[in-house]
């Protein structure tokens, strides 16, 4: 294929410069919606079409699996359009349907299938499936290519077992979740258990290091890796083994990373090693036929709790580039036009983010008309908030016949906020999908079937064996299982060795022996088939032979039928996997399931409202966005209120949320909210007051009528007067509240001020009440009396 001239016409000059840049490093730095992802996508197409780069030599990192999939689709479409012009002399859409399909499938097989596009986790787990056998850790543990990927719940149960059973500690003091979090943080900083131990001055820290050490042993015994290992192990392997690094360095000539502001140190290290082959002297780098291309926006860095560090983005010029300033540099491109959002939305976002101190100022110009004002709504409580949002959805849907349910997104700070929205959507029969909520692959029945498959591929995976040894029931009791596990531990053998030995089972399992033996035969039988049958044949066979499907059918309840459908959906997922991938082994399928985020990835649909957290919304766009729960303590969240760095991160999160909207943006909050059980008065988020007032409207427009501006104006002036009123109250009350003051609250009694947020009319106070804990209170509304 040769590129036709119009290939790059969908790009502005700066984007074109980024796309056409062939070899060497390049940083694209720009605000939200400025076409960074588009530039990255076109760049891949251009490398293949214009520079004849073999798709196998390209590695592109996206932030989600969904983004990877969309990118592949876009590239496929671009190629198919090119091919249609070349071979048929007309646009793709003008061809008969069957020719379009055959062109698309040709493009898929020839180019797309061989491209490595995915998240850090999925790309590097793939590399590990080739080379993990060459890796060993500090204690000499090794893994084989059939390793299982333990998800968060697997990892937490391992930690729990170590804390309670192995170390006999109290799991209230060493809560598995927080211990696991500490281990994960250590891994994300590249620390081994020994490194962590050295860093720990106190008892708790040393215990965590000890748990970490046992945890690594247990992972190794199970031939399993956790999510963090999928990044850390490749780094260590590359550091250990020059040949392995050399191979992948030669393989990937062109490396591209989207959302570079959210990479952490370990991920950065992976990129650095692959690009440089581990050579630290810049003068030795050979950029012929090689590039590293990263795009990002420091204002959208929102994953510091996973150790993301946006200084990595800011340092790119020093690390890889020419280090020159704006006018002179040849290794950085800035994009300054926003193509996504209406001007009002963009202005609001720009103004909000200016409140952050840790940032580099940049230009982001609108290319679209002003659009409507941003609608703010204060609801009585979270139920009224959900009703408001759903009513708006319905009314917009009635007014704009072309609008689809998929045009709407509801964005919130925490997953727990989704429930009232779901209930309201269900009541009105509106289809919705929760992005990144309960993951498809986290459902019990799916985890069960996957546990069978994992045990077949990786018989060392004791966690999976134990999960299904008696599911469905085979008459194997807890005492039997304990006896088997203890025997394996005492003999330092994998559990599977005991299970698969009939004599041992007959000795240890008593009356349950029959059940254990039949389970072992089932797993053993399918192990023999793994190399000869396709994954879908194995999945189907195992589901039937294990009696799992039959058991669900026999139960005959609504719930079991639901589960049955999900299991069938899993079968569809295997079929789809076989169609789309090059490596169609069961092991590869299992890796993909461990890393897929949710059911949407199986069924893309334009037909449903999206409900998602702000964190999950990165990189996406929707015509209509509802940003809900804008309340102090919720968003910005409570923990950030006394930490300026975290508060800035919350503000970036708000910036991300606002800039997802293309046409309409709604911001909502409540007067009081039931959160985590108790009902509390709510104070509107400081972010609301940081937005330019003239862009906000407080009364709903009548969409479609051009005449709503008067209403909005009228409302706005009345708001001004109330605000002035408030200001005067607050000056009356300007009591110079300070931390440590003791106050009397009408309902809550005596408390002590622990934090003062904002000033003037925007002041709010965190007050600790002895029996109620900490609450955030607006002194302008609550009548507080100072106690002297
Ligand atoms: P984010 O920072 O949110 O990830 P981004 O910079 O990656 O945003 P894109 O998602 O690539 O931005 O683009 C935003 C929108 O603008 C998309 O709908 C895209 O198709 C459109 N777009 C990008 N570049 C252009 C262009 N040159 N002309 C017209 N539309 C464009
Ligand atoms: Mg993007």
mmCIF file of N, CA, C and O in Angstrom, residues 12 14-15 18 26-40 257-262 293-301 310 313-314 326 331-340 346 350 353 359-365 618-619 652 655-656 659-660:
data_model
loop_
_atom_site.group_PDB
_atom_site.id
_atom_site.type_symbol
_atom_site.label_atom_id
_atom_site.label_comp_id
_atom_site.label_asym_id
_atom_site.label_seq_id
_atom_site.Cartn_x
_atom_site.Cartn_y
_atom_site.Cartn_z
ATOM 1 N N UNK A 12 -3.970 18.664 12.081
ATOM 2 C CA UNK A 12 -3.461 20.038 11.957
ATOM 3 C C UNK A 12 -1.934 19.979 11.785
ATOM 4 O O UNK A 12 -1.331 18.917 11.945
ATOM 5 N N UNK A 14 0.661 20.830 13.530
ATOM 6 C CA UNK A 14 1.494 20.293 14.617
ATOM 7 C C UNK A 14 1.303 18.785 14.751
ATOM 8 O O UNK A 14 2.264 18.040 14.983
ATOM 9 N N UNK A 15 0.069 18.356 14.602
ATOM 10 C CA UNK A 15 -0.164 16.905 14.656
ATOM 11 C C UNK A 15 0.584 16.217 13.520
ATOM 12 O O UNK A 15 1.187 15.160 13.699
ATOM 13 N N UNK A 18 4.110 15.734 14.274
ATOM 14 C CA UNK A 18 4.320 14.621 15.205
ATOM 15 C C UNK A 18 4.197 13.274 14.498
ATOM 16 O O UNK A 18 4.982 12.355 14.728
ATOM 17 N N UNK A 26 10.443 11.645 20.515
ATOM 18 C CA UNK A 26 9.522 12.775 20.351
ATOM 19 C C UNK A 26 8.501 12.778 21.483
ATOM 20 O O UNK A 26 7.894 11.758 21.818
ATOM 21 N N UNK A 27 8.341 13.967 22.067
ATOM 22 C CA UNK A 27 7.358 14.170 23.129
ATOM 23 C C UNK A 27 6.246 15.052 22.592
ATOM 24 O O UNK A 27 6.518 16.104 22.022
ATOM 25 N N UNK A 28 5.014 14.602 22.740
ATOM 26 C CA UNK A 28 3.890 15.466 22.395
ATOM 27 C C UNK A 28 3.216 15.848 23.697
ATOM 28 O O UNK A 28 2.757 14.991 24.442
ATOM 29 N N UNK A 29 3.192 17.129 23.957
ATOM 30 C CA UNK A 29 2.661 17.572 25.230
ATOM 31 C C UNK A 29 1.525 18.545 24.935
ATOM 32 O O UNK A 29 1.672 19.451 24.138
ATOM 33 N N UNK A 30 0.374 18.295 25.512
ATOM 34 C CA UNK A 30 -0.784 19.124 25.173
ATOM 35 C C UNK A 30 -1.929 18.860 26.114
ATOM 36 O O UNK A 30 -1.977 17.831 26.772
ATOM 37 N N UNK A 31 -2.860 19.785 26.148
ATOM 38 C CA UNK A 31 -4.017 19.667 27.031
ATOM 39 C C UNK A 31 -5.032 18.645 26.546
ATOM 40 O O UNK A 31 -4.837 17.995 25.503
ATOM 41 N N UNK A 32 -6.105 18.541 27.302
ATOM 42 C CA UNK A 32 -7.122 17.547 27.011
ATOM 43 C C UNK A 32 -7.803 17.802 25.671
ATOM 44 O O UNK A 32 -8.013 18.950 25.293
ATOM 45 N N UNK A 33 -8.110 16.740 24.980
ATOM 46 C CA UNK A 33 -8.915 16.841 23.764
ATOM 47 C C UNK A 33 -8.213 17.522 22.614
ATOM 48 O O UNK A 33 -8.846 18.002 21.672
ATOM 49 N N UNK A 34 -6.870 17.574 22.654
ATOM 50 C CA UNK A 34 -6.148 18.286 21.604
ATOM 51 C C UNK A 34 -5.673 17.348 20.495
ATOM 52 O O UNK A 34 -4.945 17.754 19.612
ATOM 53 N N UNK A 35 -6.084 16.093 20.574
ATOM 54 C CA UNK A 35 -5.752 15.166 19.500
ATOM 55 C C UNK A 35 -4.444 14.427 19.705
ATOM 56 O O UNK A 35 -3.796 14.025 18.734
ATOM 57 N N UNK A 36 -4.048 14.218 20.940
ATOM 58 C CA UNK A 36 -2.818 13.452 21.201
ATOM 59 C C UNK A 36 -3.008 11.992 20.796
ATOM 60 O O UNK A 36 -2.187 11.417 20.095
ATOM 61 N N UNK A 37 -4.117 11.421 21.258
ATOM 62 C CA UNK A 37 -4.353 10.017 20.938
ATOM 63 C C UNK A 37 -4.536 9.851 19.436
ATOM 64 O O UNK A 37 -4.067 8.887 18.839
ATOM 65 N N UNK A 38 -5.210 10.841 18.834
ATOM 66 C CA UNK A 38 -5.360 10.757 17.382
ATOM 67 C C UNK A 38 -3.998 10.770 16.696
ATOM 68 O O UNK A 38 -3.734 9.991 15.779
ATOM 69 N N UNK A 39 -3.110 11.643 17.163
ATOM 70 C CA UNK A 39 -1.776 11.722 16.552
ATOM 71 C C UNK A 39 -1.043 10.384 16.710
ATOM 72 O O UNK A 39 -0.415 9.889 15.776
ATOM 73 N N UNK A 40 -1.171 9.792 17.873
ATOM 74 C CA UNK A 40 -0.480 8.520 18.108
ATOM 75 C C UNK A 40 -1.026 7.419 17.182
ATOM 76 O O UNK A 40 -0.272 6.645 16.587
ATOM 77 N N UNK A 257 3.817 5.577 23.573
ATOM 78 C CA UNK A 257 3.103 5.501 24.855
ATOM 79 C C UNK A 257 2.079 6.627 24.956
ATOM 80 O O UNK A 257 2.428 7.810 24.839
ATOM 81 N N UNK A 258 0.825 6.248 25.170
ATOM 82 C CA UNK A 258 -0.236 7.241 25.392
ATOM 83 C C UNK A 258 -0.327 7.500 26.896
ATOM 84 O O UNK A 258 0.096 6.674 27.698
ATOM 85 N N UNK A 259 -0.890 8.628 27.287
ATOM 86 C CA UNK A 259 -1.082 8.969 28.716
ATOM 87 C C UNK A 259 0.223 8.801 29.496
ATOM 88 O O UNK A 259 0.250 8.237 30.590
ATOM 89 N N UNK A 260 1.282 9.335 28.942
ATOM 90 C CA UNK A 260 2.615 9.150 29.537
ATOM 91 C C UNK A 260 2.715 9.795 30.925
ATOM 92 O O UNK A 260 3.546 9.399 31.738
ATOM 93 N N UNK A 261 1.832 10.771 31.220
ATOM 94 C CA UNK A 261 1.907 11.422 32.541
ATOM 95 C C UNK A 261 1.572 10.460 33.665
ATOM 96 O O UNK A 261 1.848 10.731 34.823
ATOM 97 N N UNK A 262 0.964 9.335 33.356
ATOM 98 C CA UNK A 262 0.588 8.400 34.403
ATOM 99 C C UNK A 262 1.463 7.151 34.440
ATOM 100 O O UNK A 262 1.042 6.121 34.964
ATOM 101 N N UNK A 293 8.069 7.555 21.146
ATOM 102 C CA UNK A 293 7.092 8.618 20.943
ATOM 103 C C UNK A 293 6.118 8.578 22.106
ATOM 104 O O UNK A 293 5.452 7.570 22.318
ATOM 105 N N UNK A 294 6.095 9.639 22.902
ATOM 106 C CA UNK A 294 5.177 9.607 24.045
ATOM 107 C C UNK A 294 4.267 10.831 24.009
ATOM 108 O O UNK A 294 4.676 11.904 23.572
ATOM 109 N N UNK A 295 3.035 10.659 24.440
ATOM 110 C CA UNK A 295 2.114 11.795 24.487
ATOM 111 C C UNK A 295 1.500 11.883 25.875
ATOM 112 O O UNK A 295 1.249 10.866 26.517
ATOM 113 N N UNK A 296 1.287 13.106 26.318
ATOM 114 C CA UNK A 296 0.711 13.230 27.662
ATOM 115 C C UNK A 296 0.361 14.656 28.018
ATOM 116 O O UNK A 296 0.633 15.600 27.274
ATOM 117 N N UNK A 297 -0.244 14.776 29.177
ATOM 118 C CA UNK A 297 -0.697 16.065 29.696
ATOM 119 C C UNK A 297 -0.531 16.023 31.210
ATOM 120 O O UNK A 297 -1.246 15.292 31.889
ATOM 121 N N UNK A 298 0.416 16.795 31.722
ATOM 122 C CA UNK A 298 0.690 16.739 33.167
ATOM 123 C C UNK A 298 -0.547 17.098 33.982
ATOM 124 O O UNK A 298 -0.719 16.627 35.098
ATOM 125 N N UNK A 299 -1.441 17.917 33.415
ATOM 126 C CA UNK A 299 -2.656 18.286 34.152
ATOM 127 C C UNK A 299 -3.629 17.132 34.307
ATOM 128 O O UNK A 299 -4.649 17.250 34.984
ATOM 129 N N UNK A 300 -3.368 16.034 33.614
ATOM 130 C CA UNK A 300 -4.284 14.894 33.726
ATOM 131 C C UNK A 300 -3.646 13.726 34.472
ATOM 132 O O UNK A 300 -4.082 12.589 34.328
ATOM 133 N N UNK A 301 -2.652 14.006 35.257
ATOM 134 C CA UNK A 301 -2.011 12.925 36.006
ATOM 135 C C UNK A 301 -2.845 12.626 37.252
ATOM 136 O O UNK A 301 -2.965 13.456 38.147
ATOM 137 N N UNK A 310 4.283 12.362 37.336
ATOM 138 C CA UNK A 310 4.289 13.118 36.080
ATOM 139 C C UNK A 310 5.615 13.831 35.824
ATOM 140 O O UNK A 310 5.821 14.383 34.758
ATOM 141 N N UNK A 313 7.179 12.587 32.716
ATOM 142 C CA UNK A 313 6.812 13.274 31.473
ATOM 143 C C UNK A 313 7.638 14.552 31.324
ATOM 144 O O UNK A 313 8.202 14.830 30.262
ATOM 145 N N UNK A 314 7.731 15.284 32.440
ATOM 146 C CA UNK A 314 8.450 16.558 32.356
ATOM 147 C C UNK A 314 9.938 16.340 32.064
ATOM 148 O O UNK A 314 10.597 17.214 31.519
ATOM 149 N N UNK A 326 11.607 25.501 23.918
ATOM 150 C CA UNK A 326 10.506 25.469 22.961
ATOM 151 C C UNK A 326 10.837 25.741 21.490
ATOM 152 O O UNK A 326 10.563 24.931 20.630
ATOM 153 N N UNK A 331 12.639 17.801 19.472
ATOM 154 C CA UNK A 331 12.132 16.548 20.047
ATOM 155 C C UNK A 331 10.866 16.762 20.870
ATOM 156 O O UNK A 331 10.488 15.920 21.663
ATOM 157 N N UNK A 332 10.237 17.913 20.687
ATOM 158 C CA UNK A 332 8.976 18.135 21.382
ATOM 159 C C UNK A 332 8.010 18.896 20.490
ATOM 160 O O UNK A 332 8.410 19.810 19.772
ATOM 161 N N UNK A 333 6.738 18.472 20.538
ATOM 162 C CA UNK A 333 5.709 19.171 19.783
ATOM 163 C C UNK A 333 4.595 19.511 20.752
ATOM 164 O O UNK A 333 4.232 18.694 21.593
ATOM 165 N N UNK A 334 4.056 20.730 20.644
ATOM 166 C CA UNK A 334 2.916 21.083 21.489
ATOM 167 C C UNK A 334 1.678 21.193 20.613
ATOM 168 O O UNK A 334 1.743 21.724 19.507
ATOM 169 N N UNK A 335 0.577 20.709 21.113
ATOM 170 C CA UNK A 335 -0.693 20.862 20.385
ATOM 171 C C UNK A 335 -1.527 21.856 21.174
ATOM 172 O O UNK A 335 -1.619 21.748 22.397
ATOM 173 N N UNK A 336 -2.120 22.790 20.491
ATOM 174 C CA UNK A 336 -2.772 23.864 21.256
ATOM 175 C C UNK A 336 -4.247 24.031 20.966
ATOM 176 O O UNK A 336 -4.903 24.871 21.555
ATOM 177 N N UNK A 337 -4.778 23.244 20.038
ATOM 178 C CA UNK A 337 -6.207 23.389 19.759
ATOM 179 C C UNK A 337 -6.981 22.242 20.365
ATOM 180 O O UNK A 337 -6.567 21.101 20.269
ATOM 181 N N UNK A 338 -8.096 22.589 20.961
ATOM 182 C CA UNK A 338 -8.958 21.538 21.499
ATOM 183 C C UNK A 338 -10.094 21.299 20.507
ATOM 184 O O UNK A 338 -10.779 22.237 20.107
ATOM 185 N N UNK A 339 -10.268 20.055 20.126
ATOM 186 C CA UNK A 339 -11.310 19.724 19.145
ATOM 187 C C UNK A 339 -12.524 19.090 19.784
ATOM 188 O O UNK A 339 -13.477 18.762 19.121
ATOM 189 N N UNK A 340 -12.441 18.838 21.056
ATOM 190 C CA UNK A 340 -13.490 18.035 21.675
ATOM 191 C C UNK A 340 -14.653 18.859 22.217
ATOM 192 O O UNK A 340 -15.796 18.595 21.908
ATOM 193 N N UNK A 346 -14.533 24.207 27.896
ATOM 194 C CA UNK A 346 -13.079 24.286 27.896
ATOM 195 C C UNK A 346 -12.571 25.412 28.795
ATOM 196 O O UNK A 346 -11.628 25.244 29.570
ATOM 197 N N UNK A 350 -10.082 25.129 31.892
ATOM 198 C CA UNK A 350 -8.821 25.881 31.942
ATOM 199 C C UNK A 350 -8.726 26.707 33.211
ATOM 200 O O UNK A 350 -7.690 26.770 33.861
ATOM 201 N N UNK A 353 -8.096 24.555 36.452
ATOM 202 C CA UNK A 353 -6.767 23.962 36.615
ATOM 203 C C UNK A 353 -5.717 25.029 36.931
ATOM 204 O O UNK A 353 -4.663 24.741 37.476
ATOM 205 N N UNK A 359 2.261 23.168 38.093
ATOM 206 C CA UNK A 359 1.935 22.873 36.703
ATOM 207 C C UNK A 359 2.700 23.801 35.782
ATOM 208 O O UNK A 359 3.229 24.817 36.210
ATOM 209 N N UNK A 360 2.717 23.412 34.515
ATOM 210 C CA UNK A 360 3.337 24.282 33.525
ATOM 211 C C UNK A 360 2.196 24.882 32.728
ATOM 212 O O UNK A 360 1.327 24.145 32.240
ATOM 213 N N UNK A 361 2.184 26.177 32.640
ATOM 214 C CA UNK A 361 1.094 26.836 31.944
ATOM 215 C C UNK A 361 1.128 26.441 30.475
ATOM 216 O O UNK A 361 2.193 26.317 29.892
ATOM 217 N N UNK A 362 -0.044 26.208 29.903
ATOM 218 C CA UNK A 362 -0.028 25.934 28.474
ATOM 219 C C UNK A 362 -1.276 26.482 27.809
ATOM 220 O O UNK A 362 -2.241 26.816 28.469
ATOM 221 N N UNK A 363 -1.212 26.509 26.496
ATOM 222 C CA UNK A 363 -2.312 27.101 25.749
ATOM 223 C C UNK A 363 -3.256 25.995 25.305
ATOM 224 O O UNK A 363 -2.822 24.942 24.866
ATOM 225 N N UNK A 364 -4.542 26.235 25.444
ATOM 226 C CA UNK A 364 -5.502 25.281 24.912
ATOM 227 C C UNK A 364 -6.659 26.094 24.348
ATOM 228 O O UNK A 364 -7.469 26.642 25.086
ATOM 229 N N UNK A 365 -6.660 26.208 23.026
ATOM 230 C CA UNK A 365 -7.628 27.096 22.391
ATOM 231 C C UNK A 365 -8.837 26.325 21.892
ATOM 232 O O UNK A 365 -8.690 25.228 21.352
ATOM 233 N N UNK A 618 -10.606 8.548 31.842
ATOM 234 C CA UNK A 618 -9.474 9.161 31.150
ATOM 235 C C UNK A 618 -9.414 8.766 29.676
ATOM 236 O O UNK A 618 -9.607 7.622 29.343
ATOM 237 N N UNK A 619 -9.166 9.753 28.828
ATOM 238 C CA UNK A 619 -9.011 9.468 27.403
ATOM 239 C C UNK A 619 -10.332 9.348 26.650
ATOM 240 O O UNK A 619 -10.355 9.326 25.440
ATOM 241 N N UNK A 652 -6.981 17.926 39.361
ATOM 242 C CA UNK A 652 -6.683 17.379 38.029
ATOM 243 C C UNK A 652 -7.760 16.388 37.611
ATOM 244 O O UNK A 652 -8.163 16.324 36.458
ATOM 245 N N UNK A 655 -10.565 18.268 36.384
ATOM 246 C CA UNK A 655 -10.210 18.762 35.042
ATOM 247 C C UNK A 655 -10.444 17.649 34.010
ATOM 248 O O UNK A 655 -11.030 17.863 32.948
ATOM 249 N N UNK A 656 -10.015 16.446 34.362
ATOM 250 C CA UNK A 656 -10.239 15.304 33.464
ATOM 251 C C UNK A 656 -11.743 15.141 33.238
ATOM 252 O O UNK A 656 -12.215 15.024 32.106
ATOM 253 N N UNK A 659 -13.331 17.871 31.024
ATOM 254 C CA UNK A 659 -12.895 17.828 29.620
ATOM 255 C C UNK A 659 -13.321 16.560 28.888
ATOM 256 O O UNK A 659 -12.933 16.352 27.744
ATOM 257 N N UNK A 660 -14.114 15.687 29.533
ATOM 258 C CA UNK A 660 -14.688 14.550 28.793
ATOM 259 C C UNK A 660 -15.892 14.998 27.965
ATOM 260 O O UNK A 660 -16.343 14.302 27.066
#
